[in-house]
Amino acid sequence: MLFSLRELVQWLGFATFELFLHLAALLAFSVFVALRVDLLTTVSWWLVFVPLFAADGLSTYFTAIVSIRLYQEGEERLAVLRLLWVLTVLSLKLVCEVLLCQKLAEQTRDPLFGLIVSPLFVLLQLLMIRACRVN
Amino acid sequence: MSMSLAQRVLLTWIFSLIFLIMLVLKLDDKIHWNWFLVFLPVWTFDTILLLMLIVKMAGRCKPGFDPRNAGDNLKKRVWYLVAILLKLAFSLLLCARLQDLTNIWLSFICIPLWALLIGAMVELGYNVFHF
């Protein structure tokens, strides 16, 4: 729409298959959230977040495989850069998910949403810097 | 697309940042605005996308338009139009529910979002498994 797939892959640093995986996880997560809110109100929020955690785990696994292959083919710099970037993005996403899940599960005032979303603010800055490099 | 990648990234980035800030302030009870007002960056961004798409589609009516490959392009643009409308429908329903204007189930509110995600997955899946 606003970006072509090639631009998205370049900007976000994820392969097309990984983007597909995260979209599928988001779909499953939204279904689980709707079910949890409407019907299964006693189910743990940690279970609802399982698709997102699974997508993060699988994405890390694929990135590790791709980086090892790149390293074996002599592209050491590319392998390390890709591994560092994807692990940074995934860890920031995971921190945000875990904090949000904890807040929903325990129904407490702390941590504030400002703190929960702070990894996303860092991620936005990193994405802006990366966009300048890609361009 | 006539805008450069940097301009498009900046546009997306600014609206995402403003929306996130307003969302956090509202969720932490620092501001007591209407939910429709909190979603203002989303409405603005969607309107810009919609206008850009309509201008592109209107370009087909120009006298010098080359009709080669136009069928595929038109299909794509119609899908993008549907996608923006689905996103708008989801945001509107969600706002209405958060503002207590309606009490419909979240499952019904999520239907446009699910349609959008399935459509995006089909498009991405086609790219993954056919090329």
CSV table of N, CA and C in Angstrom, one decimal, chain A residues 2-134:
chain,number,residue,atom,x,y,z
A,2,LEU,N,1.4,1.6,1.2
A,2,LEU,CA,2.3,2.8,1.3
A,2,LEU,C,3.7,2.3,0.9
A,3,PHE,N,4.0,1.0,1.3
A,3,PHE,CA,5.4,0.5,1.0
A,3,PHE,C,5.2,-0.8,0.2
A,4,SER,N,6.2,-1.0,-0.7
A,4,SER,CA,6.2,-2.3,-1.4
A,4,SER,C,6.8,-3.3,-0.5
A,5,LEU,N,6.6,-4.6,-0.8
A,5,LEU,CA,7.1,-5.7,0.0
A,5,LEU,C,8.6,-5.6,0.1
A,6,ARG,N,9.3,-5.3,-1.0
A,6,ARG,CA,10.7,-5.2,-1.0
A,6,ARG,C,11.2,-4.1,-0.1
A,7,GLU,N,10.5,-3.0,-0.1
A,7,GLU,CA,10.9,-1.9,0.8
A,7,GLU,C,10.7,-2.3,2.3
A,8,LEU,N,9.6,-3.0,2.5
A,8,LEU,CA,9.3,-3.4,3.9
A,8,LEU,C,10.4,-4.3,4.4
A,9,VAL,N,10.8,-5.3,3.6
A,9,VAL,CA,11.8,-6.3,3.9
A,9,VAL,C,13.1,-5.6,4.2
A,10,GLN,N,13.5,-4.6,3.4
A,10,GLN,CA,14.7,-3.9,3.5
A,10,GLN,C,14.7,-3.0,4.8
A,11,TRP,N,13.5,-2.4,5.1
A,11,TRP,CA,13.4,-1.5,6.2
A,11,TRP,C,13.4,-2.3,7.5
A,12,LEU,N,12.5,-3.2,7.6
A,12,LEU,CA,12.3,-3.9,8.9
A,12,LEU,C,13.4,-5.0,9.1
A,13,GLY,N,14.1,-5.4,8.1
A,13,GLY,CA,15.2,-6.4,8.3
A,13,GLY,C,14.7,-7.8,8.5
A,14,PHE,N,13.4,-8.1,8.3
A,14,PHE,CA,12.9,-9.4,8.4
A,14,PHE,C,12.6,-10.0,7.0
A,15,ALA,N,12.8,-11.3,6.9
A,15,ALA,CA,12.5,-12.0,5.6
A,15,ALA,C,11.0,-12.0,5.4
A,16,THR,N,10.5,-12.2,4.2
A,16,THR,CA,9.1,-12.2,3.9
A,16,THR,C,8.4,-13.3,4.7
A,17,PHE,N,9.0,-14.5,4.9
A,17,PHE,CA,8.4,-15.6,5.6
A,17,PHE,C,8.2,-15.2,7.1
A,18,GLU,N,9.2,-14.5,7.6
A,18,GLU,CA,9.1,-14.0,9.0
A,18,GLU,C,7.9,-13.0,9.2
A,19,LEU,N,7.8,-12.2,8.2
A,19,LEU,CA,6.6,-11.2,8.3
A,19,LEU,C,5.3,-12.0,8.3
A,20,PHE,N,5.3,-13.0,7.4
A,20,PHE,CA,4.1,-13.9,7.3
A,20,PHE,C,3.8,-14.6,8.7
A,21,LEU,N,4.9,-15.0,9.3
A,21,LEU,CA,4.8,-15.7,10.6
A,21,LEU,C,4.2,-14.8,11.7
A,22,HIS,N,4.7,-13.5,11.7
A,22,HIS,CA,4.2,-12.6,12.7
A,22,HIS,C,2.8,-12.2,12.4
A,23,LEU,N,2.4,-12.1,11.1
A,23,LEU,CA,1.0,-11.8,10.8
A,23,LEU,C,0.1,-12.9,11.3
A,24,ALA,N,0.5,-14.1,11.1
A,24,ALA,CA,-0.3,-15.3,11.5
A,24,ALA,C,-0.4,-15.3,13.0
A,25,ALA,N,0.7,-14.9,13.7
A,25,ALA,CA,0.6,-14.9,15.2
A,25,ALA,C,-0.3,-13.8,15.7
A,26,LEU,N,-0.3,-12.7,15.0
A,26,LEU,CA,-1.2,-11.5,15.3
A,26,LEU,C,-2.6,-11.9,15.1
A,27,LEU,N,-2.9,-12.7,14.0
A,27,LEU,CA,-4.3,-13.1,13.8
A,27,LEU,C,-4.7,-14.1,14.9
A,28,ALA,N,-3.9,-15.1,15.3
A,28,ALA,CA,-4.2,-16.0,16.3
A,28,ALA,C,-4.4,-15.3,17.6
A,29,PHE,N,-3.5,-14.3,17.9
A,29,PHE,CA,-3.6,-13.6,19.2
A,29,PHE,C,-4.9,-12.8,19.3
A,30,SER,N,-5.3,-12.1,18.1
A,30,SER,CA,-6.5,-11.3,18.2
A,30,SER,C,-7.7,-12.2,18.4
A,31,VAL,N,-7.7,-13.4,17.8
A,31,VAL,CA,-8.8,-14.4,18.0
A,31,VAL,C,-8.9,-14.8,19.5
A,32,PHE,N,-7.7,-15.1,20.1
A,32,PHE,CA,-7.6,-15.5,21.5
A,32,PHE,C,-8.1,-14.3,22.4
A,33,VAL,N,-7.7,-13.1,22.1
A,33,VAL,CA,-8.1,-12.0,22.9
A,33,VAL,C,-9.6,-11.8,22.9
A,34,ALA,N,-10.2,-11.9,21.7
A,34,ALA,CA,-11.6,-11.8,21.6
A,34,ALA,C,-12.4,-12.9,22.4
A,35,LEU,N,-11.8,-14.1,22.3
A,35,LEU,CA,-12.5,-15.2,23.0
A,35,LEU,C,-12.3,-15.0,24.5
A,36,ARG,N,-11.1,-14.5,24.9
A,36,ARG,CA,-10.9,-14.3,26.4
A,36,ARG,C,-11.8,-13.3,27.0
A,37,VAL,N,-12.0,-12.2,26.2
A,37,VAL,CA,-12.9,-11.1,26.7
A,37,VAL,C,-14.3,-11.5,26.6
A,38,ASP,N,-14.8,-12.2,25.6
A,38,ASP,CA,-16.2,-12.4,25.4
A,38,ASP,C,-16.7,-13.7,26.1
A,39,LEU,N,-15.9,-14.8,26.0
A,39,LEU,CA,-16.4,-16.1,26.5
A,39,LEU,C,-15.7,-16.7,27.6
A,40,LEU,N,-14.3,-16.8,27.4
A,40,LEU,CA,-13.5,-17.6,28.4
A,40,LEU,C,-12.8,-16.6,29.4
A,41,THR,N,-13.6,-15.9,30.2
A,41,THR,CA,-13.0,-14.9,31.0
A,41,THR,C,-12.1,-15.4,32.2
A,42,THR,N,-12.1,-16.7,32.4
A,42,THR,CA,-11.2,-17.2,33.5
A,42,THR,C,-9.9,-17.7,33.0
A,43,VAL,N,-9.7,-17.8,31.6
A,43,VAL,CA,-8.5,-18.3,31.1
A,43,VAL,C,-7.3,-17.3,31.3
A,44,SER,N,-6.1,-17.8,31.6
A,44,SER,CA,-5.0,-17.0,32.0
A,44,SER,C,-4.5,-16.2,30.7
A,45,TRP,N,-4.1,-14.9,31.0
A,45,TRP,CA,-3.7,-14.1,29.9
A,45,TRP,C,-2.4,-14.6,29.3
A,46,TRP,N,-1.6,-15.4,30.1
A,46,TRP,CA,-0.3,-15.9,29.6
A,46,TRP,C,-0.6,-16.9,28.4
A,47,LEU,N,-1.7,-17.6,28.5
A,47,LEU,CA,-2.1,-18.5,27.5
A,47,LEU,C,-2.5,-17.7,26.2
A,48,VAL,N,-3.2,-16.6,26.4
A,48,VAL,CA,-3.6,-15.8,25.3
A,48,VAL,C,-2.4,-15.2,24.5
A,49,PHE,N,-1.4,-15.0,25.2
A,49,PHE,CA,-0.2,-14.4,24.6
A,49,PHE,C,0.7,-15.4,23.9
A,50,VAL,N,0.4,-16.7,24.1
A,50,VAL,CA,1.2,-17.8,23.5
A,50,VAL,C,1.6,-17.6,22.0
A,51,PRO,N,0.6,-17.3,21.1
A,51,PRO,CA,1.0,-17.1,19.7
A,51,PRO,C,2.1,-16.1,19.5
A,52,LEU,N,2.0,-15.0,20.2
A,52,LEU,CA,3.1,-13.9,20.1
A,52,LEU,C,4.4,-14.4,20.6
A,53,PHE,N,4.4,-15.2,21.7
A,53,PHE,CA,5.7,-15.7,22.2
A,53,PHE,C,6.2,-16.8,21.2
A,54,ALA,N,5.3,-17.6,20.7
A,54,ALA,CA,5.8,-18.6,19.8
A,54,ALA,C,6.4,-18.0,18.5
A,55,ALA,N,5.7,-16.9,18.0
A,55,ALA,CA,6.2,-16.3,16.8
A,55,ALA,C,7.6,-15.7,17.1
A,56,ASP,N,7.8,-15.1,18.3
A,56,ASP,CA,9.1,-14.6,18.6
A,56,ASP,C,10.2,-15.7,18.6
A,57,GLY,N,9.8,-16.8,19.3
A,57,GLY,CA,10.7,-17.9,19.4
A,57,GLY,C,11.1,-18.5,18.0
A,58,LEU,N,10.1,-18.7,17.1
A,58,LEU,CA,10.3,-19.2,15.8
A,58,LEU,C,11.2,-18.3,15.0
A,59,SER,N,10.9,-17.0,15.1
A,59,SER,CA,11.6,-16.0,14.3
A,59,SER,C,13.1,-16.0,14.8
A,60,THR,N,13.3,-16.1,16.1
A,60,THR,CA,14.7,-16.2,16.6
A,60,THR,C,15.4,-17.4,16.0
A,61,TYR,N,14.7,-18.5,15.9
A,61,TYR,CA,15.3,-19.8,15.4
A,61,TYR,C,15.6,-19.6,13.9
A,62,PHE,N,14.7,-19.1,13.1
A,62,PHE,CA,15.0,-18.9,11.7
A,62,PHE,C,16.2,-17.9,11.5
A,63,THR,N,16.2,-16.9,12.3
A,63,THR,CA,17.3,-15.9,12.2
A,63,THR,C,18.6,-16.6,12.5
A,64,ALA,N,18.6,-17.4,13.6
A,64,ALA,CA,19.9,-18.1,13.9
A,64,ALA,C,20.3,-19.0,12.8
A,65,ILE,N,19.4,-19.7,12.1
A,65,ILE,CA,19.7,-20.6,11.0
A,65,ILE,C,20.3,-19.8,9.9
A,66,VAL,N,19.6,-18.7,9.5
A,66,VAL,CA,20.0,-17.9,8.4
A,66,VAL,C,21.4,-17.3,8.7
A,67,SER,N,21.6,-16.8,9.9
A,67,SER,CA,22.9,-16.2,10.2
A,67,SER,C,24.0,-17.2,10.2
A,68,ILE,N,23.8,-18.4,10.6
A,68,ILE,CA,24.8,-19.5,10.6
A,68,ILE,C,25.2,-19.8,9.1
A,69,ARG,N,24.1,-19.9,8.3
A,69,ARG,CA,24.3,-20.2,6.9
A,69,ARG,C,25.2,-19.0,6.2
A,70,LEU,N,24.8,-17.8,6.5
A,70,LEU,CA,25.5,-16.6,6.0
A,70,LEU,C,27.0,-16.7,6.5
A,71,TYR,N,27.2,-17.0,7.7
A,71,TYR,CA,28.5,-17.1,8.3
A,71,TYR,C,29.4,-18.2,7.6
A,72,GLN,N,28.7,-19.3,7.3
A,72,GLN,CA,29.4,-20.4,6.6
A,72,GLN,C,29.8,-20.0,5.2
A,73,GLU,N,29.0,-19.2,4.6
A,73,GLU,CA,29.2,-18.8,3.2
A,73,GLU,C,30.2,-17.6,3.1
A,74,GLY,N,30.8,-17.2,4.3
A,74,GLY,CA,31.8,-16.2,4.3
A,74,GLY,C,31.3,-14.8,4.4
A,75,GLU,N,29.9,-14.6,4.6
A,75,GLU,CA,29.4,-13.3,4.8
A,75,GLU,C,29.3,-13.0,6.3
A,76,GLU,N,30.5,-12.9,7.0
A,76,GLU,CA,30.5,-12.8,8.4
A,76,GLU,C,29.8,-11.5,8.9
A,77,ARG,N,30.2,-10.4,8.2
A,77,ARG,CA,29.6,-9.1,8.7
A,77,ARG,C,28.1,-9.0,8.6
A,78,LEU,N,27.6,-9.5,7.4
A,78,LEU,CA,26.2,-9.5,7.2
A,78,LEU,C,25.5,-10.4,8.2
A,79,ALA,N,26.1,-11.5,8.5
A,79,ALA,CA,25.5,-12.5,9.5
A,79,ALA,C,25.3,-11.9,10.8
A,80,VAL,N,26.4,-11.2,11.3
A,80,VAL,CA,26.4,-10.6,12.6
A,80,VAL,C,25.4,-9.5,12.7
A,81,LEU,N,25.5,-8.6,11.7
A,81,LEU,CA,24.6,-7.4,11.6
A,81,LEU,C,23.1,-7.9,11.7
A,82,ARG,N,22.8,-8.9,10.8
A,82,ARG,CA,21.4,-9.3,10.8
A,82,ARG,C,21.0,-9.9,12.1
A,83,LEU,N,21.8,-10.8,12.7
A,83,LEU,CA,21.5,-11.4,14.0
A,83,LEU,C,21.3,-10.3,15.1
A,84,LEU,N,22.2,-9.3,15.1
A,84,LEU,CA,22.1,-8.3,16.1
A,84,LEU,C,20.8,-7.5,16.0
A,85,TRP,N,20.5,-7.1,14.7
A,85,TRP,CA,19.3,-6.3,14.5
A,85,TRP,C,18.0,-7.1,14.9
A,86,VAL,N,17.9,-8.3,14.3
A,86,VAL,CA,16.6,-9.1,14.6
A,86,VAL,C,16.5,-9.4,16.1
A,87,LEU,N,17.6,-9.7,16.8
A,87,LEU,CA,17.5,-10.0,18.2
A,87,LEU,C,17.1,-8.7,19.0
A,88,THR,N,17.6,-7.6,18.6
A,88,THR,CA,17.3,-6.3,19.3
A,88,THR,C,15.7,-6.1,19.1
A,89,VAL,N,15.3,-6.2,17.9
A,89,VAL,CA,13.8,-5.9,17.6
A,89,VAL,C,13.0,-6.9,18.4
A,90,LEU,N,13.3,-8.2,18.3
A,90,LEU,CA,12.5,-9.2,19.0
A,90,LEU,C,12.6,-9.1,20.5
A,91,SER,N,13.7,-8.7,21.0
A,91,SER,CA,13.8,-8.6,22.5
A,91,SER,C,13.0,-7.4,23.0
A,92,LEU,N,13.0,-6.3,22.2
A,92,LEU,CA,12.2,-5.2,22.6
A,92,LEU,C,10.7,-5.5,22.6
A,93,LYS,N,10.3,-6.2,21.5
A,93,LYS,CA,8.9,-6.7,21.3
A,93,LYS,C,8.5,-7.6,22.5
A,94,LEU,N,9.4,-8.5,22.8
A,94,LEU,CA,9.1,-9.5,23.9
A,94,LEU,C,9.0,-8.8,25.2
A,95,VAL,N,9.8,-7.8,25.5
A,95,VAL,CA,9.7,-7.1,26.8
A,95,VAL,C,8.4,-6.5,26.9
A,96,CYS,N,8.0,-5.8,25.8
A,96,CYS,CA,6.7,-5.1,25.8
A,96,CYS,C,5.5,-6.1,26.1
A,97,GLU,N,5.6,-7.3,25.4
A,97,GLU,CA,4.6,-8.3,25.5
A,97,GLU,C,4.5,-8.9,26.9
A,98,VAL,N,5.7,-9.2,27.5
A,98,VAL,CA,5.7,-9.8,28.8
A,98,VAL,C,5.1,-8.8,29.9
A,99,LEU,N,5.5,-7.5,29.8
A,99,LEU,CA,5.1,-6.5,30.7
A,99,LEU,C,3.5,-6.3,30.6
A,100,LEU,N,3.1,-6.3,29.4
A,100,LEU,CA,1.6,-6.1,29.1
A,100,LEU,C,0.8,-7.3,29.7
A,101,CYS,N,1.4,-8.5,29.4
A,101,CYS,CA,0.7,-9.7,29.9
A,101,CYS,C,0.7,-9.7,31.4
A,102,GLN,N,1.8,-9.4,32.0
A,102,GLN,CA,1.9,-9.3,33.5
A,102,GLN,C,0.8,-8.4,34.1
A,103,LYS,N,0.8,-7.2,33.4
A,103,LYS,CA,-0.2,-6.2,33.9
A,103,LYS,C,-1.6,-6.7,33.8
A,104,LEU,N,-2.0,-7.3,32.7
A,104,LEU,CA,-3.3,-7.8,32.5
A,104,LEU,C,-3.6,-9.0,33.4
A,105,ALA,N,-2.6,-9.8,33.7
A,105,ALA,CA,-2.8,-11.0,34.5
A,105,ALA,C,-3.0,-10.6,36.0
A,106,GLU,N,-2.2,-9.6,36.4
A,106,GLU,CA,-2.3,-9.3,37.8
A,106,GLU,C,-3.3,-8.2,38.2
A,107,GLN,N,-3.8,-7.5,37.1
A,107,GLN,CA,-4.7,-6.4,37.3
A,107,GLN,C,-4.3,-5.4,38.3
A,108,THR,N,-3.0,-5.0,38.3
A,108,THR,CA,-2.5,-4.0,39.2
A,108,THR,C,-2.3,-2.6,38.5
A,109,ARG,N,-2.0,-1.6,39.2
A,109,ARG,CA,-1.8,-0.3,38.6
A,109,ARG,C,-0.4,-0.2,38.1
A,110,ASP,N,0.6,-0.9,38.7
A,110,ASP,CA,2.0,-0.9,38.3
A,110,ASP,C,2.2,-2.2,37.5
A,111,PRO,N,3.0,-2.2,36.4
A,111,PRO,CA,3.7,-1.0,35.9
A,111,PRO,C,2.7,-0.2,35.0
A,112,LEU,N,3.0,1.1,34.9
A,112,LEU,CA,2.2,2.0,34.1
A,112,LEU,C,2.3,1.7,32.7
A,113,PHE,N,1.3,2.0,31.9
A,113,PHE,CA,1.4,1.8,30.4
A,113,PHE,C,2.6,2.5,29.8
A,114,GLY,N,2.9,3.6,30.3
A,114,GLY,CA,4.1,4.4,29.8
A,114,GLY,C,5.3,3.5,29.8
A,115,LEU,N,5.5,2.8,30.9
A,115,LEU,CA,6.7,1.9,31.1
A,115,LEU,C,6.6,0.7,30.1
A,116,ILE,N,5.3,0.1,30.0
A,116,ILE,CA,5.1,-1.0,29.2
A,116,ILE,C,5.4,-0.7,27.7
A,117,VAL,N,5.0,0.5,27.3
A,117,VAL,CA,5.2,0.8,25.8
A,117,VAL,C,6.6,1.4,25.5
A,118,SER,N,7.4,1.6,26.6
A,118,SER,CA,8.7,2.3,26.4
A,118,SER,C,9.6,1.5,25.4
A,119,PRO,N,9.6,0.1,25.4
A,119,PRO,CA,10.4,-0.6,24.4
A,119,PRO,C,10.0,-0.3,23.0
A,120,LEU,N,8.7,0.0,22.8
A,120,LEU,CA,8.2,0.3,21.4
A,120,LEU,C,8.7,1.7,21.0
A,121,PHE,N,8.8,2.6,22.0
A,121,PHE,CA,9.3,4.0,21.6
A,121,PHE,C,10.8,3.8,21.2
A,122,VAL,N,11.5,3.0,21.9
A,122,VAL,CA,12.9,2.7,21.5
A,122,VAL,C,13.0,2.1,20.1
A,123,LEU,N,12.1,1.1,19.9
A,123,LEU,CA,12.0,0.5,18.6
A,123,LEU,C,11.7,1.4,17.4
A,124,LEU,N,10.8,2.4,17.7
A,124,LEU,CA,10.4,3.4,16.7
A,124,LEU,C,11.7,4.2,16.3
A,125,GLN,N,12.5,4.6,17.3
A,125,GLN,CA,13.7,5.4,17.0
A,125,GLN,C,14.6,4.6,16.2
A,126,LEU,N,14.8,3.3,16.6
A,126,LEU,CA,15.7,2.4,15.8
A,126,LEU,C,15.3,2.3,14.4
A,127,LEU,N,13.9,2.1,14.2
A,127,LEU,CA,13.4,2.0,12.8
A,127,LEU,C,13.6,3.2,12.0
A,128,MET,N,13.5,4.4,12.6
A,128,MET,CA,13.8,5.6,11.9
A,128,MET,C,15.2,5.7,11.5
A,129,ILE,N,16.1,5.3,12.4
A,129,ILE,CA,17.6,5.4,12.0
A,129,ILE,C,17.8,4.4,10.9
A,130,ARG,N,17.2,3.2,11.0
A,130,ARG,CA,17.5,2.2,9.9
A,130,ARG,C,16.9,2.7,8.6
A,131,ALA,N,15.8,3.4,8.6
A,131,ALA,CA,15.2,3.9,7.4
A,131,ALA,C,16.1,4.9,6.7
A,132,CYS,N,16.8,5.7,7.5
A,132,CYS,CA,17.8,6.6,6.9
A,132,CYS,C,18.9,5.8,6.2
A,133,ARG,N,19.4,4.7,6.8
A,133,ARG,CA,20.4,3.9,6.2
A,133,ARG,C,20.0,3.2,5.0
A,134,VAL,N,18.8,2.7,5.0
A,134,VAL,CA,18.2,1.9,3.8
A,134,VAL,C,18.1,2.9,2.7
